Coordinates of C-alpha atoms in Angstrom, one line a residue:
X122 CA 51.1 86.3 87.1
X123 CA 54.5 85.1 88.2
X124 CA 55.1 82.0 90.6
X125 CA 58.2 82.1 92.8
X126 CA 59.9 79.1 94.5
X127 CA 61.7 80.0 97.8
X128 CA 64.9 78.0 98.4
X129 CA 67.7 77.8 100.8
X130 CA 70.9 77.5 99.0
X131 CA 72.8 76.7 101.9
X132 CA 72.6 74.0 104.7
X133 CA 69.0 75.8 106.0
X134 CA 68.6 78.2 108.6
X135 CA 69.3 80.8 105.8
X136 CA 66.3 83.2 106.9
X137 CA 63.5 81.4 104.7
X138 CA 60.9 82.4 107.1
X139 CA 61.2 86.4 107.0
X140 CA 61.5 86.2 103.1
X141 CA 58.5 83.9 102.7
X142 CA 56.8 86.2 104.9
X143 CA 57.9 89.3 103.3
X144 CA 56.8 88.0 100.0
X145 CA 53.3 86.2 100.9
X146 CA 52.2 90.0 100.9
X147 CA 52.0 89.9 97.5
X148 CA 51.0 86.1 96.8
X149 CA 47.4 84.7 96.9
X150 CA 48.5 81.0 97.7
X151 CA 51.8 79.9 100.1
X152 CA 52.5 76.5 99.5
X153 CA 54.7 74.2 101.8
X154 CA 56.1 71.2 99.3
X155 CA 58.5 69.1 101.1
X156 CA 60.1 68.5 105.0
X157 CA 58.3 68.2 107.9
X158 CA 58.7 69.8 111.5
X159 CA 62.2 69.2 111.5
X160 CA 62.0 72.6 109.7
X161 CA 62.0 75.8 111.7
X162 CA 60.9 79.3 110.5
X163 CA 61.6 82.4 112.9
X164 CA 59.2 85.3 112.2
X165 CA 59.0 88.7 113.6
X166 CA 56.2 90.9 112.7
X167 CA 55.6 94.0 114.1
X168 CA 57.6 92.9 117.5
X169 CA 55.9 89.7 117.5
X170 CA 57.9 86.3 117.4
X171 CA 56.2 83.4 115.6
X172 CA 57.9 80.1 115.4
X173 CA 56.6 77.7 112.8
X174 CA 57.7 74.4 112.1
X175 CA 55.1 72.6 109.8
X176 CA 52.5 75.5 108.8
X177 CA 53.9 77.7 105.7
X178 CA 54.7 80.8 106.7
X179 CA 51.8 82.8 105.2
X180 CA 49.7 81.6 107.9
X181 CA 50.7 84.9 109.8
X182 CA 49.0 87.1 107.0
X183 CA 45.4 87.4 106.7
X184 CA 43.1 86.8 103.5
X185 CA 46.0 84.3 102.0
X186 CA 45.6 80.7 101.5
X187 CA 48.4 78.4 103.3
X188 CA 48.8 75.1 101.7
X189 CA 50.5 71.8 103.0
X190 CA 51.4 69.9 99.8
X191 CA 51.8 66.4 99.2
X192 CA 55.8 66.5 99.3
X193 CA 55.4 67.1 102.9
X194 CA 55.4 64.7 105.7
X195 CA 53.1 65.5 108.8
X196 CA 52.9 64.7 112.3
X197 CA 49.3 65.1 112.8
X198 CA 49.4 65.7 116.5
X199 CA 52.3 68.3 116.3
X200 CA 50.1 70.5 113.8
X201 CA 47.3 70.7 115.9
X202 CA 49.7 71.6 118.6
X203 CA 51.3 74.1 116.6
X204 CA 48.0 75.4 115.2
X205 CA 46.6 75.9 118.8
X206 CA 49.9 77.7 119.4
X207 CA 49.5 80.3 116.8
X208 CA 45.9 80.9 117.4
X209 CA 46.8 81.8 121.0
X210 CA 49.0 84.7 119.3
X211 CA 45.8 86.0 117.4
X212 CA 46.1 84.3 114.3
X213 CA 43.0 82.7 112.7
X214 CA 43.2 79.5 111.2
X215 CA 40.3 77.9 109.5
X216 CA 39.9 75.3 106.4
X217 CA 39.7 78.7 104.2
X218 CA 43.0 79.8 105.2
X219 CA 44.8 76.2 105.7
X220 CA 44.7 73.1 103.3
X221 CA 46.4 69.7 103.7
X222 CA 46.6 67.6 100.7
X223 CA 44.7 64.5 100.9
X224 CA 47.9 62.3 99.9
X225 CA 50.2 63.9 102.3
X226 CA 52.1 60.9 104.3
X227 CA 51.7 61.1 108.2
X228 CA 54.4 60.8 110.5
X229 CA 52.9 58.3 113.4
X230 CA 54.9 57.9 116.9
X231 CA 56.6 54.8 115.5
X232 CA 58.3 56.8 113.2
X233 CA 59.8 59.3 115.7
X234 CA 60.9 56.1 118.0
X235 CA 62.5 54.4 114.9
X236 CA 64.6 57.4 114.5
X237 CA 66.0 58.3 117.8
X238 CA 66.6 54.3 118.1
X239 CA 68.6 54.1 114.9
X240 CA 70.8 57.6 115.8
X241 CA 71.2 56.1 119.1
X242 CA 72.4 53.2 118.1
X243 CA 74.6 53.8 115.3
X244 CA 78.4 53.7 116.3
X245 CA 79.6 53.9 112.5
X246 CA 78.4 57.6 112.1
X247 CA 75.7 59.7 113.4
X248 CA 73.9 61.6 110.5
X249 CA 72.7 64.1 113.2
X250 CA 68.5 63.9 112.8
X251 CA 66.3 66.0 114.7
X252 CA 64.8 62.4 115.7
X253 CA 61.4 63.5 114.6
X254 CA 60.4 60.4 112.4
X255 CA 61.0 62.5 109.0
X256 CA 63.1 60.1 107.6
X257 CA 61.5 56.7 108.5
X258 CA 58.2 58.6 107.1
X259 CA 59.7 58.6 103.9
X260 CA 61.0 55.4 103.9
X261 CA 57.1 54.2 104.4
X262 CA 56.1 56.4 101.8
X263 CA 58.5 54.7 99.3
X264 CA 58.2 51.6 100.2
X265 CA 53.8 52.0 99.9
X266 CA 53.0 51.4 103.3
X267 CA 52.6 54.6 104.8
X268 CA 49.4 56.1 106.3
X269 CA 47.9 59.3 104.3
X270 CA 45.6 61.9 105.4
X271 CA 42.5 60.3 103.0
X272 CA 43.3 56.7 104.6
X273 CA 42.0 58.8 108.0
X274 CA 38.4 59.1 106.7
X275 CA 37.7 55.5 106.5
X276 CA 38.2 53.0 109.4
X277 CA 38.3 49.8 107.5
X278 CA 41.2 51.6 105.5
X279 CA 43.0 52.8 108.0
X280 CA 43.3 49.2 109.8
X281 CA 44.6 47.9 106.6
X282 CA 47.3 50.5 106.0
X283 CA 48.5 50.2 109.9
X284 CA 48.1 46.3 109.5
X285 CA 50.7 47.0 106.5
X286 CA 53.1 49.1 108.4
X287 CA 53.2 47.1 111.4
X288 CA 54.5 44.3 109.2
X289 CA 57.7 46.1 108.7
X290 CA 58.2 48.0 111.7
X291 CA 57.4 45.6 114.3
X292 CA 60.4 43.2 112.5
X293 CA 62.4 46.1 112.8
X294 CA 61.7 46.6 116.4
X295 CA 62.6 43.4 117.2
X296 CA 65.6 43.7 116.1
X297 CA 66.4 47.0 117.7
X298 CA 65.3 45.8 121.1
X299 CA 61.9 48.0 121.0
X300 CA 58.5 46.8 122.2
X301 CA 55.8 45.7 119.4
X302 CA 53.5 48.5 118.7
X303 CA 50.1 48.3 120.1
X304 CA 48.2 48.2 117.0
X305 CA 44.4 49.0 118.4
X306 CA 46.1 52.0 120.7
X307 CA 47.6 53.4 117.6
X308 CA 44.2 53.1 115.4
X309 CA 42.3 54.8 118.5
X310 CA 45.0 57.0 118.4
X311 CA 44.5 57.9 114.7
X312 CA 40.8 57.7 114.9
X313 CA 40.9 60.7 117.7
X314 CA 42.8 63.3 115.5
X315 CA 41.2 62.1 112.4
X316 CA 38.5 64.6 112.5
X317 CA 40.8 67.9 113.3
X318 CA 43.0 66.9 110.4
X319 CA 40.3 66.2 108.0
X320 CA 38.5 69.2 108.5
X321 CA 41.5 70.8 106.7
X322 CA 42.0 67.9 104.0
X323 CA 41.3 68.9 100.2
X324 CA 42.5 67.7 96.9
X325 CA 45.2 70.5 96.5
X326 CA 46.7 69.2 93.5
X327 CA 43.3 70.6 92.2
X328 CA 42.7 73.4 93.5
X329 CA 46.2 74.6 93.2
X330 CA 45.6 74.2 89.5
X331 CA 42.3 75.9 89.5
X332 CA 44.2 79.2 91.2
X333 CA 46.8 79.1 88.4
X334 CA 44.6 78.8 85.9
X335 CA 42.9 81.8 87.5
X336 CA 45.9 83.8 87.5
X337 CA 46.5 83.8 91.2
X338 CA 50.4 84.3 92.3
X339 CA 51.6 81.3 93.9
X340 CA 54.6 81.1 96.5
X341 CA 56.3 77.9 96.9
X342 CA 58.2 77.4 100.3
X343 CA 60.9 74.9 100.6
X344 CA 62.4 74.0 104.0
X345 CA 65.7 73.2 105.1
X346 CA 68.7 73.7 102.3
X347 CA 69.8 72.6 99.0
X348 CA 72.7 71.1 100.4
X349 CA 70.7 68.7 102.5
X350 CA 68.8 67.6 99.4
X351 CA 68.8 63.8 99.5
X352 CA 70.5 63.8 95.9
X353 CA 72.6 66.6 95.7
X354 CA 73.4 67.6 99.3
X355 CA 76.4 66.3 101.2
X356 CA 75.2 62.8 101.7
X357 CA 74.8 60.9 104.0
X358 CA 74.5 64.0 106.3
X359 CA 71.2 65.0 104.4
X360 CA 67.6 65.3 105.1
X361 CA 65.0 62.8 103.7
X362 CA 63.5 64.6 100.7
X363 CA 64.6 66.7 97.6
X364 CA 64.9 70.4 99.0
X365 CA 65.8 72.0 95.2
X366 CA 63.1 73.7 93.2
X367 CA 62.4 71.0 91.0
X368 CA 60.6 69.3 94.1
X369 CA 58.0 72.4 94.4
X370 CA 55.9 71.3 91.4
X371 CA 55.9 67.6 92.3
X372 CA 55.4 68.4 96.0
X373 CA 51.9 70.5 95.3
X374 CA 50.6 68.5 91.9
X375 CA 51.3 71.2 89.5
X376 CA 53.5 70.6 86.3
X377 CA 57.2 72.5 86.0
X378 CA 55.5 75.1 83.9
X379 CA 54.0 76.8 87.1
X380 CA 57.3 77.9 88.0
X381 CA 58.6 81.6 86.9
X382 CA 61.1 82.7 89.4
X383 CA 63.4 80.5 91.7
X384 CA 64.4 82.9 94.4
X385 CA 67.8 81.4 96.4
X386 CA 67.9 82.1 100.3
X387 CA 71.8 82.8 101.1
X388 CA 73.2 84.0 104.3
X389 CA 75.9 86.2 104.2
X390 CA 78.5 83.6 105.7
X391 CA 77.7 80.1 106.1
X392 CA 76.2 78.0 109.0
X393 CA 75.7 74.1 109.5
X394 CA 73.5 72.2 112.1
X395 CA 74.3 68.6 112.9
X396 CA 77.0 66.6 111.4
X397 CA 78.9 66.6 108.2
X398 CA 81.5 68.4 105.8
X399 CA 81.5 72.1 106.2
X400 CA 85.0 73.3 104.5
X401 CA 84.7 76.8 105.7
X402 CA 84.2 75.9 109.1
X403 CA 85.6 78.5 111.6
X404 CA 86.7 77.4 115.4
X405 CA 88.0 80.4 116.1
X406 CA 87.2 83.8 117.7
X407 CA 85.6 84.8 114.3
X408 CA 83.4 81.5 114.1
X409 CA 82.5 82.3 117.6
X410 CA 81.7 86.1 116.9
X411 CA 79.6 85.0 113.9
X412 CA 77.3 82.7 116.0
X413 CA 77.0 85.1 118.8
X414 CA 75.8 88.0 116.6
X415 CA 73.9 86.0 114.3
X416 CA 71.9 84.0 117.4
X417 CA 73.0 80.9 115.5
X418 CA 70.9 78.2 117.2
X419 CA 68.3 76.1 115.6
X420 CA 64.5 76.9 115.8
X421 CA 63.4 73.4 116.0
X422 CA 66.4 71.8 118.0
X423 CA 68.0 74.6 119.7
X424 CA 71.3 72.8 118.9
X425 CA 74.2 75.5 118.4
X426 CA 75.1 75.8 114.4
X427 CA 78.4 75.8 113.2
X428 CA 79.6 78.9 111.6
X429 CA 82.1 79.9 108.8
X430 CA 82.8 82.0 105.9
X431 CA 80.6 82.5 102.6
X432 CA 81.4 79.6 100.4
X433 CA 80.8 81.0 96.9
X434 CA 81.5 77.4 95.6
X435 CA 78.9 75.8 97.2
X436 CA 76.1 78.9 96.6
X437 CA 77.1 78.8 92.7
X438 CA 76.4 74.8 92.9
X439 CA 73.2 75.1 94.4
X440 CA 72.3 78.0 92.3
X441 CA 72.9 75.8 89.3
X442 CA 70.9 72.5 90.7
X443 CA 67.9 74.7 91.9
X444 CA 68.1 76.9 88.5
X445 CA 67.7 80.2 90.8
X446 CA 67.0 83.1 89.3
X447 CA 68.1 85.5 91.9
X448 CA 69.1 85.3 95.6
X449 CA 67.9 86.9 98.7
X450 CA 71.2 87.7 100.7
X451 CA 70.2 87.7 104.6
X452 CA 72.2 88.6 107.8
X453 CA 74.8 91.1 106.2
X454 CA 74.2 93.0 109.5
X455 CA 76.3 89.9 111.2
X456 CA 79.5 91.2 109.6
X457 CA 79.3 94.7 110.9
X458 CA 82.8 95.3 112.4
X459 CA 84.8 92.9 110.9
X460 CA 87.8 94.3 109.6
X461 CA 88.9 91.6 107.2
X462 CA 86.5 89.3 105.6
X463 CA 86.9 86.0 103.6
X464 CA 84.8 84.2 100.9
X465 CA 85.9 80.9 99.4
X466 CA 86.3 80.9 95.6
X467 CA 87.1 77.1 95.5
X468 CA 88.8 74.4 96.7
X469 CA 92.1 72.3 96.7
X470 CA 92.1 68.4 97.0
X471 CA 95.5 66.9 97.3
X472 CA 97.1 69.7 95.6
X473 CA 95.0 70.2 93.0
X474 CA 92.2 73.3 92.3
X475 CA 88.6 72.2 92.2
X476 CA 85.5 74.5 91.3
X477 CA 82.8 72.3 92.8
X478 CA 82.4 70.3 95.9
X479 CA 82.8 66.6 95.0
X480 CA 80.3 64.3 95.6
X481 CA 82.4 61.7 97.2
X482 CA 82.4 61.6 101.0
X483 CA 86.2 61.1 101.7
X484 CA 86.9 63.9 98.8
X485 CA 84.5 66.5 100.8
X486 CA 86.4 65.8 103.8
X487 CA 89.6 66.3 102.4
X488 CA 88.8 69.9 100.6
X489 CA 90.5 72.7 101.8
X490 CA 89.0 76.3 100.8
X491 CA 90.8 78.6 98.7
X492 CA 90.2 82.3 100.2
X493 CA 90.3 85.7 98.6
X494 CA 89.9 88.3 101.4
X495 CA 88.1 91.7 101.2
X496 CA 87.9 94.7 103.4
X497 CA 85.0 95.0 106.0
X498 CA 83.2 97.9 107.4
X499 CA 82.7 99.2 110.8
X500 CA 79.5 100.9 110.1
X501 CA 76.1 99.5 110.8
X502 CA 74.0 97.8 108.2
X503 CA 71.1 97.1 110.2
X504 CA 67.6 98.2 109.3
X505 CA 69.0 99.5 106.0
X506 CA 66.1 99.8 103.5
X507 CA 68.2 101.6 100.6
X508 CA 71.6 100.8 98.7
X509 CA 72.4 104.5 99.8
X510 CA 72.4 103.4 103.7
X511 CA 75.0 100.5 102.7
X512 CA 78.8 101.3 103.5
X513 CA 80.7 101.3 100.2
X514 CA 82.7 98.1 101.5
X515 CA 79.5 96.0 102.3
X516 CA 78.4 97.3 99.0
X517 CA 81.4 95.3 97.3
X518 CA 81.3 92.5 99.2
X519 CA 77.8 91.9 97.8
X520 CA 78.5 92.6 94.4
X521 CA 81.6 89.9 94.5
X522 CA 79.4 87.7 95.7
X523 CA 77.2 88.2 92.7
X524 CA 80.4 87.5 90.7
X525 CA 81.2 84.5 92.4
X526 CA 77.8 82.5 92.3
X527 CA 77.1 83.8 88.9
X528 CA 74.0 84.9 90.2
X529 CA 72.1 88.3 90.9
X530 CA 71.2 89.6 94.4
X531 CA 67.0 90.1 93.9
X532 CA 67.0 90.9 97.6
X533 CA 68.9 92.0 100.4
X534 CA 67.9 91.3 104.0
X535 CA 69.4 93.6 107.1
X536 CA 67.5 92.6 110.3
X537 CA 64.7 89.9 111.4
X538 CA 62.3 92.7 111.1
X539 CA 60.2 92.5 107.9
X540 CA 60.5 95.9 106.6
X541 CA 64.3 95.8 106.9
X542 CA 64.6 94.5 103.3
X543 CA 66.2 95.9 99.8
X544 CA 64.3 95.0 96.5
X545 CA 66.5 94.8 94.0
X546 CA 64.1 92.6 91.5
X547 CA 60.5 91.9 92.1
X548 CA 60.6 87.8 92.1
X549 CA 56.4 88.3 91.2
X550 CA 57.1 90.8 88.6
X551 CA 55.3 89.7 84.9

């Protein structure tokens, strides 16, 4: 059976939650493979709105196994609050439907404190983090001082891990003018949450390989977007993990051969939250209109998203770095009523044409978009479920995007509702 990776191909907020939920009906296992609760997915199912942050989108479907992989960093207290909230909406979550990898790093309270202190004191250039401790936790993982899920099962091990972490963090906090961490209070806090987290702990790498050998369909769910990737994003205004599709295998303990199809989620225009370069950003009425019609506010932070025209140059680049097999184009309906649409087909840098976004930050800030104009449409595309339901100009727009990004459209989403989707290519097809 085919296994599918879903990744955002822009700066996040592309509508991954709905697409993953739509695909999860056909999957047996849905696995989160990177990121933390800085991600936000909004699902609309039968009129019910679910807002997910750490939980995989598959939890709202019964009879599926949802997995939080080792590539994720997990705030245990936030997770239990989220589970409680989703349960209150009538969704059953048990150790049979949710597993957490035993080697998943834990976000602790001092990670968030450090995150916020750095951002508040950074007078040079703010990164625009959510302040939830994701970056500092990944730092501790690489620095070999993080506390992992499995450490919660043994008090002696837990104390040893905490002591190792505090040697580093108390020195940092001293330099930032923060109080020292109360070691004993932290250990007791972790001991208190341990039974709730350990209930879901499992050797996810083993379970995933068993499911793969049994021919189960696996859906790998990414967070954020490829342009926020720590290596290939608009550094330093990026997240702290690898977002691109190659991380899917590493983030759950499978080999790269487990990936059969990469679905890149792409919004029909471009948005970004926080700081960083944005070549096609609009500070005019068109940008305001896109934001209002698209309800462009972050699920996690509530921050207003910056809006701009579709950047085919950037999406072509992310399709290449993630090996995208096909894209799911979302929010086409937001473009209804525009007389003229623009697509960025390349850049100009110091008077010279360029067909990719350069790596150097100063060059990213200087590039100017080269636009191609297309005729808009006055008819509504909202809720369309067949190509025949779309205006001719909308179809031309979609086809031109395919040409420019050098990747076919596999799915087309025309509203937040699960069923308002046009399927062109089945990612799960053998």
